[in-house]
Tab-separated table of C-alpha atoms and ligand atoms in Angstrom:
chain	number	residue	atom	x	y	z
A	1	MET	CA	65.210	-31.041	27.203
A	2	GLU	CA	61.650	-30.573	25.751
A	3	ILE	CA	60.893	-27.092	24.646
A	4	LYS	CA	57.173	-26.462	24.896
A	5	ARG	CA	55.213	-23.222	25.205
A	6	ILE	CA	53.228	-22.665	28.296
A	7	LYS	CA	50.444	-20.189	28.797
A	8	ASP	CA	51.504	-16.698	29.877
A	9	ARG	CA	48.771	-16.020	32.279
A	10	GLY	CA	46.778	-17.980	34.486
A	11	ILE	CA	47.672	-21.554	35.248
A	12	SER	CA	44.619	-23.688	34.595
A	13	GLY	CA	45.930	-25.063	31.301
A	14	LEU	CA	43.319	-23.398	29.034
A	15	HIS	CA	44.446	-21.364	26.098
A	16	GLU	CA	43.140	-18.282	24.473
A	17	GLU	CA	42.188	-18.254	20.898
A	18	CYS	CA	42.857	-15.362	18.762
A	19	GLY	CA	42.562	-11.624	18.603
A	20	VAL	CA	41.643	-9.642	15.492
A	21	PHE	CA	42.112	-5.906	14.685
A	22	GLY	CA	40.841	-3.937	11.527
A	23	ILE	CA	41.289	-0.186	10.881
A	24	TYR	CA	40.318	2.250	8.081
A	25	ASP	CA	41.586	5.777	8.260
A	26	ILE	CA	39.521	7.668	5.836
A	27	GLU	CA	41.944	10.615	5.715
A	28	GLY	CA	44.550	8.400	4.371
A	29	ALA	CA	47.180	8.168	7.186
A	30	ASP	CA	49.258	4.975	7.693
A	31	VAL	CA	47.653	2.531	10.098
A	32	ALA	CA	50.463	-0.245	10.656
A	33	SER	CA	51.695	1.261	13.923
A	34	THR	CA	48.036	1.703	15.434
A	35	ILE	CA	47.354	-1.961	14.335
A	36	TYR	CA	50.710	-2.778	16.348
A	37	TYR	CA	49.486	-1.165	19.475
A	38	GLY	CA	45.950	-2.654	19.035
A	39	LEU	CA	47.464	-6.167	18.598
A	40	PHE	CA	49.709	-5.447	21.614
A	41	ALA	CA	46.514	-4.983	23.747
A	42	LEU	CA	45.310	-8.360	22.417
A	43	GLN	CA	48.395	-10.121	23.115
A	44	HIS	CA	46.612	-12.167	25.894
A	45	ARG	CA	44.331	-13.872	23.040
A	46	GLY	CA	47.200	-15.537	21.269
A	47	GLN	CA	51.002	-15.576	21.546
A	48	GLU	CA	52.149	-17.895	19.068
A	49	SER	CA	52.119	-15.747	15.941
A	50	ALA	CA	51.379	-12.206	14.992
A	51	GLY	CA	50.614	-10.334	11.588
A	52	ILE	CA	49.602	-7.103	10.019
A	53	ALA	CA	48.571	-6.470	6.296
A	54	VAL	CA	47.842	-2.933	5.141
A	55	SER	CA	46.839	-1.354	1.827
A	56	ASP	CA	46.379	2.118	0.408
A	57	THR	CA	42.714	2.636	-0.470
A	58	SER	CA	43.695	5.403	-3.214
A	59	GLY	CA	46.424	3.279	-4.645
A	60	PRO	CA	46.164	0.632	-7.324
A	61	LYS	CA	44.016	-2.232	-6.190
A	62	GLY	CA	45.873	-5.429	-5.304
A	63	MET	CA	48.723	-3.784	-3.555
A	64	VAL	CA	49.270	-5.084	-0.127
A	65	ASP	CA	52.225	-4.706	2.225
A	66	SER	CA	52.099	-7.513	4.959
A	67	TYR	CA	54.244	-9.233	7.430
A	68	LYS	CA	53.543	-12.003	9.816
A	69	ASP	CA	55.781	-14.578	11.920
A	70	MET	CA	55.849	-16.681	14.935
A	71	GLY	CA	56.194	-14.794	18.140
A	72	LEU	CA	54.828	-12.086	20.261
A	73	VAL	CA	53.868	-8.882	18.674
A	74	ASN	CA	56.938	-7.124	19.801
A	75	GLU	CA	59.099	-9.974	18.765
A	76	VAL	CA	57.492	-10.135	15.219
A	77	PHE	CA	57.582	-6.275	14.672
A	78	ASP	CA	60.041	-3.507	15.232
A	79	ALA	CA	60.041	0.053	14.231
A	80	LYS	CA	61.947	-0.784	10.987
A	81	LYS	CA	59.379	-3.486	9.876
A	82	LEU	CA	56.365	-1.303	10.639
A	83	GLN	CA	57.951	1.575	8.482
A	84	THR	CA	57.830	-0.843	5.429
A	85	LEU	CA	53.962	-1.234	5.876
A	86	HIS	CA	52.232	1.571	4.016
A	87	GLY	CA	48.409	2.003	3.855
A	88	ASN	CA	45.457	3.481	5.537
A	89	ILE	CA	43.422	0.307	5.727
A	90	GLY	CA	44.536	-2.846	7.466
A	91	VAL	CA	44.007	-5.954	9.434
A	92	GLY	CA	45.993	-7.540	12.054
A	93	HIS	CA	45.920	-10.769	14.040
A	94	VAL	CA	47.508	-12.617	17.116
A	95	ARG	CA	47.001	-16.237	17.192
A	96	TYR	CA	46.791	-19.316	19.316
A	97	SER	CA	46.238	-22.393	17.472
A	98	THR	CA	43.162	-24.287	18.352
A	99	ALA	CA	42.644	-25.791	14.886
A	100	GLY	CA	45.767	-26.087	12.502
A	101	GLU	CA	49.358	-26.310	13.489
A	102	SER	CA	51.599	-23.818	14.963
A	103	THR	CA	53.542	-22.792	12.056
A	104	ARG	CA	54.375	-19.667	10.072
A	105	GLU	CA	52.044	-20.829	7.036
A	106	ASN	CA	49.081	-20.886	9.670
A	107	ALA	CA	49.882	-17.215	10.906
A	108	GLN	CA	47.313	-14.558	9.905
A	109	PRO	CA	46.246	-12.381	8.357
A	110	LEU	CA	45.552	-14.237	5.201
A	111	VAL	CA	46.321	-12.194	2.086
A	112	LEU	CA	44.521	-13.464	-1.077
A	113	ASN	CA	44.812	-11.981	-4.619
A	114	TYR	CA	41.901	-12.557	-6.942
A	115	ILE	CA	40.309	-11.205	-9.896
A	116	LYS	CA	38.646	-8.384	-8.059
A	117	GLY	CA	41.917	-7.298	-6.178
A	118	THR	CA	43.028	-8.341	-2.947
A	119	LEU	CA	41.416	-9.625	0.434
A	120	GLY	CA	43.174	-9.554	3.710
A	121	LEU	CA	41.481	-11.509	6.451
A	122	ALA	CA	41.843	-12.273	10.200
A	123	HIS	CA	39.606	-14.522	11.959
A	124	ASN	CA	39.021	-15.680	15.579
A	125	GLY	CA	37.031	-18.847	16.259
A	126	ASN	CA	36.647	-22.405	14.953
A	127	LEU	CA	34.443	-23.625	12.283
A	128	ILE	CA	32.818	-27.057	12.820
A	129	ASN	CA	32.307	-27.474	8.920
A	130	ALA	CA	35.859	-26.495	7.850
A	131	ASN	CA	36.557	-29.952	6.616
A	132	GLU	CA	33.500	-30.127	4.406
A	133	LEU	CA	34.000	-26.616	3.151
A	134	LYS	CA	37.734	-27.584	2.249
A	135	GLU	CA	36.628	-30.758	0.517
A	136	HIS	CA	33.940	-28.818	-1.521
A	137	LEU	CA	36.271	-26.198	-2.462
A	138	SER	CA	39.114	-28.549	-3.292
A	139	GLU	CA	36.827	-30.478	-5.666
A	140	THR	CA	36.337	-27.137	-7.620
A	141	GLY	CA	40.023	-26.336	-8.032
A	142	ALA	CA	41.026	-24.636	-4.731
A	143	ILE	CA	44.517	-25.621	-3.316
A	144	PHE	CA	45.085	-24.835	0.327
A	145	GLN	CA	48.486	-23.528	1.515
A	146	SER	CA	47.625	-23.742	5.367
A	147	THR	CA	45.541	-25.771	7.700
A	148	ILE	CA	43.589	-22.952	9.212
A	149	ASP	CA	39.823	-22.449	8.962
A	150	THR	CA	40.550	-18.960	7.797
A	151	GLU	CA	41.642	-20.063	4.175
A	152	PRO	CA	38.312	-21.659	3.203
A	153	ILE	CA	36.584	-18.673	4.522
A	154	ALA	CA	38.836	-16.525	2.286
A	155	TYR	CA	38.239	-18.675	-0.744
A	156	LEU	CA	34.374	-18.599	-0.130
A	157	ILE	CA	34.362	-14.788	0.003
A	158	ALA	CA	36.536	-14.635	-3.173
A	159	ARG	CA	34.252	-17.051	-5.031
A	160	GLU	CA	31.135	-15.209	-3.821
A	161	ARG	CA	32.558	-11.893	-4.973
A	162	LEU	CA	32.418	-13.104	-8.631
A	163	HIS	CA	28.558	-13.236	-8.478
A	164	SER	CA	27.830	-10.536	-5.848
A	165	ALA	CA	27.387	-6.806	-6.572
A	166	THR	CA	29.670	-5.778	-3.592
A	167	VAL	CA	32.284	-7.328	-1.343
A	168	GLU	CA	30.149	-6.872	1.670
A	169	GLU	CA	27.455	-9.007	-0.146
A	170	ALA	CA	30.027	-11.638	-0.859
A	171	VAL	CA	31.198	-11.713	2.813
A	172	ASN	CA	27.562	-12.259	3.934
A	173	ARG	CA	26.914	-14.993	1.551
A	174	ALA	CA	30.186	-16.535	2.528
A	175	CYS	CA	29.256	-16.333	6.136
A	176	ALA	CA	25.891	-18.099	5.617
A	177	GLN	CA	27.657	-21.078	4.634
A	178	LEU	CA	29.852	-21.086	7.761
A	179	LYS	CA	29.033	-23.143	10.738
A	180	GLY	CA	30.673	-22.491	14.078
A	181	ALA	CA	32.439	-19.664	15.794
A	182	TYR	CA	34.010	-16.799	13.934
A	183	SER	CA	34.608	-13.119	14.239
A	184	LEU	CA	36.166	-11.846	11.069
A	185	VAL	CA	37.833	-8.471	9.802
A	186	VAL	CA	38.173	-8.397	6.191
A	187	MET	CA	40.042	-5.711	4.240
A	188	SER	CA	39.103	-5.383	0.614
A	189	PRO	CA	40.814	-2.692	-1.892
A	190	ARG	CA	38.447	-0.058	-0.703
A	191	LYS	CA	36.402	-1.282	2.367
A	192	LEU	CA	36.872	-2.643	5.858
A	193	ILE	CA	34.287	-5.325	6.724
A	194	GLY	CA	33.595	-6.914	9.968
A	195	ALA	CA	31.384	-10.007	10.797
A	196	ARG	CA	30.257	-12.065	13.578
A	197	ASP	CA	28.629	-15.504	13.691
A	198	PRO	CA	24.896	-15.709	14.459
A	199	PHE	CA	25.499	-17.246	18.020
A	200	GLY	CA	28.030	-14.491	18.831
A	201	PHE	CA	30.564	-16.967	20.178
A	202	LYS	CA	33.573	-14.509	19.969
A	203	PRO	CA	33.436	-10.896	20.716
A	204	LEU	CA	33.737	-8.077	18.109
A	205	VAL	CA	33.444	-4.380	18.582
A	206	ILE	CA	33.394	-1.102	16.686
A	207	GLY	CA	35.421	1.880	17.834
A	208	LYS	CA	36.177	5.173	16.283
A	209	ARG	CA	39.084	7.614	16.430
A	210	GLY	CA	38.291	10.968	14.708
A	211	THR	CA	37.310	9.641	11.259
A	212	THR	CA	38.996	6.463	11.523
A	213	TYR	CA	36.866	3.206	12.183
A	214	ILE	CA	38.125	0.150	14.102
A	215	PHE	CA	36.770	-3.192	14.343
A	216	THR	CA	38.383	-5.368	16.951
A	217	SER	CA	38.022	-8.282	19.440
A	218	GLU	CA	37.976	-6.257	22.722
A	219	THR	CA	37.271	-2.717	24.002
A	220	ALA	CA	40.569	-2.738	25.638
A	221	ALA	CA	42.215	-2.490	22.393
A	222	LEU	CA	40.212	0.617	21.671
A	223	ASP	CA	41.289	2.221	24.951
A	224	THR	CA	44.861	1.414	24.160
A	225	ILE	CA	44.766	3.392	20.839
A	226	GLY	CA	42.762	6.168	22.194
A	227	ALA	CA	39.536	5.331	20.226
A	228	GLU	CA	35.967	5.676	21.533
A	229	PHE	CA	33.733	2.520	21.787
A	230	VAL	CA	30.813	2.831	19.294
A	231	ARG	CA	29.048	-0.386	19.819
A	232	ASP	CA	29.279	-4.172	19.683
A	233	VAL	CA	29.035	-5.978	16.427
A	234	LEU	CA	25.643	-7.832	16.911
A	235	PRO	CA	25.641	-11.694	16.669
A	236	GLY	CA	25.147	-12.538	13.169
A	237	GLU	CA	25.719	-8.900	11.973
A	238	THR	CA	27.947	-7.713	9.061
A	239	VAL	CA	29.259	-4.167	9.204
A	240	TRP	CA	31.429	-2.261	6.734
A	241	VAL	CA	33.068	1.120	6.213
A	242	THR	CA	33.123	2.913	3.042
A	243	SER	CA	35.425	5.575	1.787
A	244	ASP	CA	32.866	8.421	2.569
A	245	GLY	CA	33.505	7.408	6.331
A	246	GLN	CA	30.023	5.826	6.676
A	247	LEU	CA	29.320	2.703	8.846
A	248	HIS	CA	26.917	0.312	7.298
A	249	SER	CA	25.111	-2.657	8.637
A	250	ASP	CA	23.291	-5.972	7.496
A	251	THR	CA	21.673	-8.077	10.059
A	252	SER	CA	19.920	-10.572	7.745
A	253	ARG	CA	22.065	-13.341	9.198
A	254	CYS	CA	21.036	-12.627	12.871
A	255	ILE	CA	18.931	-15.169	14.731
A	256	GLN	CA	16.561	-14.609	17.668
A	257	LYS	CA	18.204	-13.169	20.652
A	258	GLU	CA	17.221	-16.267	22.785
A	259	LYS	CA	19.400	-18.577	20.651
A	260	GLU	CA	22.484	-16.211	21.048
A	261	ALA	CA	25.394	-18.244	22.554
A	262	ARG	CA	28.350	-16.233	23.683
A	263	CYS	CA	31.278	-18.304	24.976
A	264	ILE	CA	30.903	-17.834	28.621
A	265	PHE	CA	34.612	-18.346	28.930
A	266	GLU	CA	35.363	-14.944	27.427
A	267	TYR	CA	33.849	-13.472	30.729
A	268	ILE	CA	35.444	-16.046	33.085
A	269	TYR	CA	38.893	-16.171	31.709
A	270	PHE	CA	39.793	-15.116	28.119
A	271	ALA	CA	38.928	-11.564	27.845
A	272	ARG	CA	40.851	-8.730	29.587
A	273	LEU	CA	39.495	-7.648	32.822
A	274	ASP	CA	39.241	-4.040	31.464
A	275	SER	CA	37.098	-5.110	28.355
A	276	TYR	CA	33.283	-5.094	27.945
A	277	ILE	CA	31.696	-7.640	25.902
A	278	ASP	CA	27.956	-6.955	24.567
A	279	GLY	CA	27.444	-4.341	27.183
A	280	VAL	CA	28.791	-6.367	30.219
A	281	SER	CA	32.055	-5.511	31.862
A	282	VAL	CA	34.301	-8.642	32.334
A	283	TYR	CA	35.474	-7.297	35.627
A	284	ASP	CA	31.890	-7.067	36.987
A	285	ALA	CA	31.171	-10.564	35.662
A	286	ARG	CA	34.135	-12.021	37.476
A	287	ILE	CA	33.223	-10.155	40.719
A	288	LYS	CA	29.818	-11.501	40.546
A	289	ALA	CA	31.142	-14.958	40.037
A	290	GLY	CA	33.088	-14.533	43.373
A	291	ARG	CA	30.016	-13.355	45.126
A	292	PHE	CA	27.857	-16.289	43.804
A	293	LEU	CA	30.565	-18.639	45.086
A	294	ALA	CA	30.619	-17.073	48.486
A	295	GLN	CA	26.791	-17.367	48.520
A	296	ASP	CA	26.605	-20.861	47.407
A	297	SER	CA	29.892	-22.384	48.904
A	298	PRO	CA	30.555	-20.622	52.131
A	299	VAL	CA	33.317	-21.631	54.360
A	300	GLU	CA	35.106	-20.249	57.425
A	301	ALA	CA	38.387	-18.998	56.748
A	302	ASP	CA	40.895	-15.990	57.393
A	303	LEU	CA	41.932	-14.938	53.930
A	304	VAL	CA	40.756	-15.052	50.252
A	305	VAL	CA	43.320	-15.243	47.605
A	306	GLY	CA	43.031	-15.472	43.714
A	307	VAL	CA	45.396	-17.603	41.534
A	308	PRO	CA	46.759	-14.809	39.171
A	309	GLU	CA	45.751	-13.185	37.121
A	310	SER	CA	42.133	-14.467	36.260
A	311	GLY	CA	41.336	-15.837	39.734
A	312	ASN	CA	41.900	-12.460	41.332
A	313	ALA	CA	38.601	-10.426	40.456
A	314	ALA	CA	36.591	-13.596	41.522
A	315	ALA	CA	38.618	-13.808	44.874
A	316	MET	CA	37.762	-10.104	45.236
A	317	GLY	CA	34.063	-10.760	44.839
A	318	TYR	CA	34.192	-13.737	47.332
A	319	ALA	CA	35.896	-11.451	49.815
A	320	LEU	CA	33.363	-8.592	49.337
A	321	GLU	CA	30.481	-10.950	49.635
A	322	SER	CA	31.693	-13.003	52.633
A	323	GLY	CA	33.505	-10.234	54.620
A	324	ILE	CA	36.590	-12.433	54.671
A	325	PRO	CA	39.667	-10.124	54.004
A	326	TYR	CA	41.175	-10.369	50.560
A	327	GLY	CA	44.765	-10.921	50.048
A	328	THR	CA	47.822	-11.740	47.814
A	329	ALA	CA	49.420	-15.189	48.279
A	330	PHE	CA	51.120	-15.608	45.037
A	331	VAL	CA	53.966	-13.674	43.399
A	332	LYS	CA	54.059	-14.343	39.670
A	333	ASN	CA	57.028	-14.254	37.465
A	334	SER	CA	55.824	-12.095	34.420
A	335	TYR	CA	58.685	-13.045	32.328
A	336	VAL	CA	57.731	-16.599	31.463
A	337	GLY	CA	57.134	-16.087	27.792
A	338	ARG	CA	56.305	-18.066	24.620
A	339	THR	CA	59.579	-20.085	24.370
A	340	PHE	CA	59.888	-20.873	28.030
A	341	ILE	CA	61.688	-24.291	28.269
A	342	LYS	CA	59.190	-26.306	30.267
A	343	PRO	CA	60.973	-28.450	33.015
A	344	GLY	CA	60.919	-32.173	31.937
A	345	GLN	CA	59.131	-34.835	34.106
A	346	SER	CA	62.373	-35.908	35.822
A	347	SER	CA	63.575	-32.448	36.520
A	348	ARG	CA	63.352	-31.034	39.983
A	349	GLU	CA	61.949	-27.757	38.844
A	350	SER	CA	58.336	-27.517	37.999
A	351	SER	CA	56.786	-24.990	35.687
A	352	VAL	CA	54.169	-23.985	38.208
A	353	ARG	CA	57.078	-23.147	40.668
A	354	VAL	CA	58.883	-21.208	38.050
A	355	LYS	CA	55.755	-18.983	37.274
A	356	LEU	CA	54.417	-18.683	40.837
A	357	ASN	CA	55.879	-18.460	44.384
A	358	VAL	CA	53.816	-18.318	47.550
A	359	LEU	CA	54.231	-15.583	50.124
A	360	ARG	CA	54.854	-17.388	53.281
A	361	GLU	CA	53.983	-14.324	55.556
A	362	ALA	CA	50.627	-14.132	54.014
A	363	VAL	CA	49.432	-17.668	54.460
A	364	ALA	CA	51.398	-19.217	57.222
A	365	GLY	CA	48.828	-20.583	59.999
A	366	LYS	CA	45.897	-19.204	58.067
A	367	ARG	CA	42.824	-20.958	56.661
A	368	VAL	CA	42.911	-19.740	53.023
A	369	ILE	CA	40.237	-19.844	50.298
A	370	MET	CA	41.868	-20.032	46.987
A	371	ILE	CA	39.995	-18.941	43.983
A	372	ASP	CA	40.900	-20.099	40.418
A	373	ASP	CA	38.955	-19.798	37.162
A	374	SER	CA	38.736	-23.500	36.206
A	375	ILE	CA	40.273	-26.768	36.672
A	376	VAL	CA	41.078	-28.767	33.472
A	377	ARG	CA	43.326	-31.640	34.075
A	378	GLY	CA	43.834	-31.004	37.798
A	379	THR	CA	47.616	-31.336	37.711
A	380	THR	CA	48.421	-27.603	38.312
A	381	SER	CA	45.865	-27.191	41.048
A	382	ASP	CA	47.403	-30.041	43.008
A	383	ARG	CA	50.697	-28.380	42.840
A	384	ILE	CA	49.399	-24.945	43.912
A	385	VAL	CA	47.347	-26.241	46.827
A	386	GLY	CA	50.593	-28.130	47.826
A	387	MET	CA	52.486	-24.997	47.694
A	388	LEU	CA	50.250	-23.077	49.952
A	389	LYS	CA	50.168	-25.958	52.500
A	390	GLU	CA	54.011	-26.050	52.298
A	391	ALA	CA	54.061	-22.521	53.069
A	392	GLY	CA	52.355	-23.062	56.217
A	393	ALA	CA	48.543	-22.559	55.362
A	394	ARG	CA	46.357	-24.476	57.846
A	395	GLU	CA	43.457	-25.098	55.490
A	396	VAL	CA	43.159	-24.659	51.698
A	397	HIS	CA	39.564	-24.309	50.450
A	398	VAL	CA	39.407	-24.170	46.668
A	399	ARG	CA	36.681	-22.377	44.948
A	400	ILE	CA	36.444	-22.342	41.035
A	401	SER	CA	34.656	-19.487	39.108
A	402	SER	CA	33.110	-21.794	36.630
A	403	PRO	CA	31.485	-25.171	36.573
A	404	PRO	CA	33.343	-28.528	36.098
A	405	PHE	CA	34.413	-29.056	32.636
A	406	LEU	CA	32.813	-32.308	31.324
A	407	TRP	CA	32.754	-31.871	27.371
A	408	PRO	CA	35.387	-30.691	24.987
A	409	CYS	CA	34.919	-27.262	23.116
A	410	TYR	CA	34.510	-27.223	19.393
A	411	PHE	CA	34.317	-23.622	18.984
A	412	GLY	CA	37.803	-22.199	19.394
A	413	THR	CA	38.972	-23.235	22.895
A	414	ASP	CA	41.398	-25.999	23.609
A	415	ILE	CA	39.349	-27.981	26.110
A	416	PRO	CA	40.456	-31.363	25.545
A	417	VAL	CA	38.702	-34.813	25.188
A	418	ARG	CA	36.547	-35.852	28.147
A	419	GLU	CA	38.951	-38.577	29.231
A	420	GLN	CA	41.491	-35.799	30.103
A	421	LEU	CA	39.145	-33.779	32.087
A	422	ILE	CA	39.434	-34.215	35.746
A	423	ALA	CA	35.818	-33.902	36.313
A	424	TYR	CA	34.901	-36.639	33.926
A	425	ASN	CA	33.366	-39.543	35.746
A	426	ARG	CA	34.605	-38.097	39.091
A	427	SER	CA	32.545	-36.499	41.953
A	428	ILE	CA	33.559	-33.302	43.442
A	429	GLU	CA	34.677	-35.322	46.375
A	430	ASP	CA	37.093	-37.328	44.247
A	431	ILE	CA	38.522	-34.226	42.892
A	432	ARG	CA	39.017	-32.662	46.100
A	433	LYS	CA	41.035	-35.672	47.253
A	434	ILE	CA	43.154	-35.498	43.953
A	435	ILE	CA	44.189	-31.824	44.346
A	436	GLY	CA	44.606	-31.991	48.056
A	437	ALA	CA	42.173	-29.382	49.104
A	438	ASP	CA	40.110	-29.264	52.404
A	439	THR	CA	37.049	-28.370	50.617
A	440	LEU	CA	36.174	-27.772	46.980
A	441	GLY	CA	33.297	-25.835	45.419
A	442	TYR	CA	32.414	-24.855	41.762
A	443	LEU	CA	30.209	-22.207	40.453
A	444	SER	CA	26.829	-23.602	39.548
A	445	ILE	CA	25.672	-23.669	35.831
A	446	ASP	CA	22.525	-21.728	36.882
A	447	ARG	CA	24.620	-18.939	37.877
A	448	LEU	CA	26.364	-18.452	34.499
A	449	ARG	CA	23.661	-16.558	32.785
A	450	GLU	CA	23.165	-14.350	36.010
A	451	MET	CA	26.780	-13.569	35.678
A	452	VAL	CA	26.281	-11.736	32.431
A	453	ASP	CA	23.082	-9.967	33.194
A	454	GLY	CA	20.993	-12.591	31.324
A	455	LEU	CA	22.771	-12.593	27.936
A	456	GLY	CA	22.600	-15.794	25.823
A	457	ILE	CA	25.570	-17.769	26.477
A	458	CYS	CA	27.086	-21.077	25.329
A	459	ASP	CA	27.717	-23.659	28.234
A	460	GLY	CA	28.452	-26.574	26.045
A	461	CYS	CA	31.652	-27.548	27.824
A	462	PHE	CA	29.852	-27.918	31.192
A	463	THR	CA	26.614	-29.453	29.942
A	464	GLY	CA	27.215	-31.062	26.617
A	465	ASN	CA	24.386	-28.946	25.125
A	466	TYR	CA	26.100	-27.094	22.377
A	467	PRO	CA	24.319	-24.421	20.337
A	468	LEU	CA	25.378	-26.281	17.182
A	469	GLU	CA	25.450	-30.123	16.698
A	470	PRO	CA	29.319	-30.839	17.095
A	471	PRO	CA	31.012	-32.809	14.439
A	472	LYS	CA	30.703	-36.644	14.793
A	473	GLN	CA	34.326	-36.879	14.866
A	474	ASP	CA	37.090	-34.489	15.219
A	475	ILE	CA	40.824	-34.350	16.084
A	476	ARG	CA	40.109	-34.789	19.813
A	477	GLY	CA	38.102	-37.996	19.247
A	478	ASP	CA	34.429	-39.054	18.950
A	479	TYR	CA	31.507	-37.095	20.111
A	480	GLN	CA	29.838	-39.414	22.321
A	481	LYS	CA	26.675	-37.795	23.698
B	501	SF4	S1	31.978	-24.953	24.662
B	501	SF4	FE1	32.598	-23.737	26.377
B	501	SF4	S2	34.590	-22.937	25.697
B	501	SF4	FE2	33.554	-23.655	24.016
B	501	SF4	S3	32.385	-21.720	23.125
B	501	SF4	FE3	31.001	-22.943	24.558
B	501	SF4	S4	31.456	-22.017	26.553
B	501	SF4	FE4	33.170	-21.477	25.287
C-alpha cells in the first residue's frame, strides 16, 4: 500500500507553505517552550517538519541549541527535548515543502557557523533565483547540504556580514539579491532580525509580550502565546531587536505601494481564520468572498454549506448575503494526520470519504449550495458533490471562493503545471459537468482586491500576470505565456 501524506485541512488539494517564529527575551528567560507553542499555532502552515534553534545572548557567541525533525510539532518535541534547549533568543519553523524534498536535511531552522558567530534562519516562501544564487555561491566555494532556498540565503547573509558593519545591514544586502517570496526570521548571537520581500507575498508580524519581542507569520501565533500585536512588518522592510530592547527598522528595500503583491491565497485559504494580515481580517475577507459570490452567482436553494474548514466562512458570507440558511453538511475526521495511509486506486475506501462524511438529515431532499475555497484538479470536488447527491441532496450548486486556477505558482504554493489544472483549456460548463454539479460559479478576479480592502495582491495563478517574471523553466515545466 502506498503511503502518502495528505493535507490536514480543506480538501481542495492545495498545500500550505511554511510558518516562521522568532523571539528575543531581553530579560534572559528561556524561549524554547514559547517557540513550541507559537509553532503549534502555525501548524496549519506546514506539517512535514518542525524545528527550534535557541541561543543565549549573554553567553559565548556561536553556542546554539537546536533540534529539528520530520513530523508535527508535538511529534518532534516533547517536554524532555524542550528542556535541553537553553537560550533567550531563538527561531522556529514548520515546513511544507514547495521547493526541495521532504527530508530531515531540508527541515529548518538552518544553523550556520561562520567567522562572526552563528546564524539561525527560518524562511517562508520560494525564491525564483535560487538556482542562480546557488551556482554563483558554489563557484566561490560554498557547499550545499540541503536543497532548500534557505541555504543560499544563509550563505549570502554570512558573506555580506564580512563586509557589513552590522548583521542587519548584511541581511538587508543579502535580501537585495533575492528574487521571489520570502519572510525571514534570523537569529544572530545578539540580535533578532525579521525581513519581508518587497512584494509582501508572505505575511510577517511583530508582537510583544512584556519586554519580549516576537516576529512571526501570523497574528494567531501571537494570541496563542499571550503577546500583543504591535504591527505588520512592511513589504520590503527589515526589522531588528537589540539587547536594549529597542525595535529598529530599515525600509530602504520597500517599493511603491501599488506594486505590492500579497499572496491572495493567504486570505482565501492558507492563513488561520483568526489571523490578520496587513490590517485585514482573514475571517472578514472570507465572509466578503461569500457575499460577493451570492451577489454575482445567485441561485435558488434551501441550504448553504461550506467544505470544511476553509469553505465555512465563505459559506456563512453567502448565507448572510442571500438569506438562505447556513448549515453543516459535513462531519470531518480531524485525526487524519501526516502519516495517513492514503487508499490506493483499487481500494474501495477513498481518502475523501475517510476525511469527510455527509450528514444525511441535513441535506436529504434539499437544494444545497456548497462553497469550497478552490478547485485544483477537480478529483475531490467530484467526489464531494457525489457524496451530497448520494445522501439525498436534490440539487448541488457549487460556488468557489476564488477564481479558476489557470497558471502555476512560483512563490511558495504548490499549484501544479497548467495541464494538471482542471480549468486549463476548459469552460466553466465543462468543469461543472466533470464535477457533477447542477450549477458552478467562481469568484471573479475583479473581486479579489475588494476582498482585502484594496491592498496590493498577487493574482498570478489566475491571470498569469506575475509580479515578477517567472523562471523560463522550473521543476514544474516550461513557462509558456
Ligand atoms: S501565484 Fe497565486 S498562490 Fe502564488 S503567490 Fe500569487 S496569488 Fe499566491
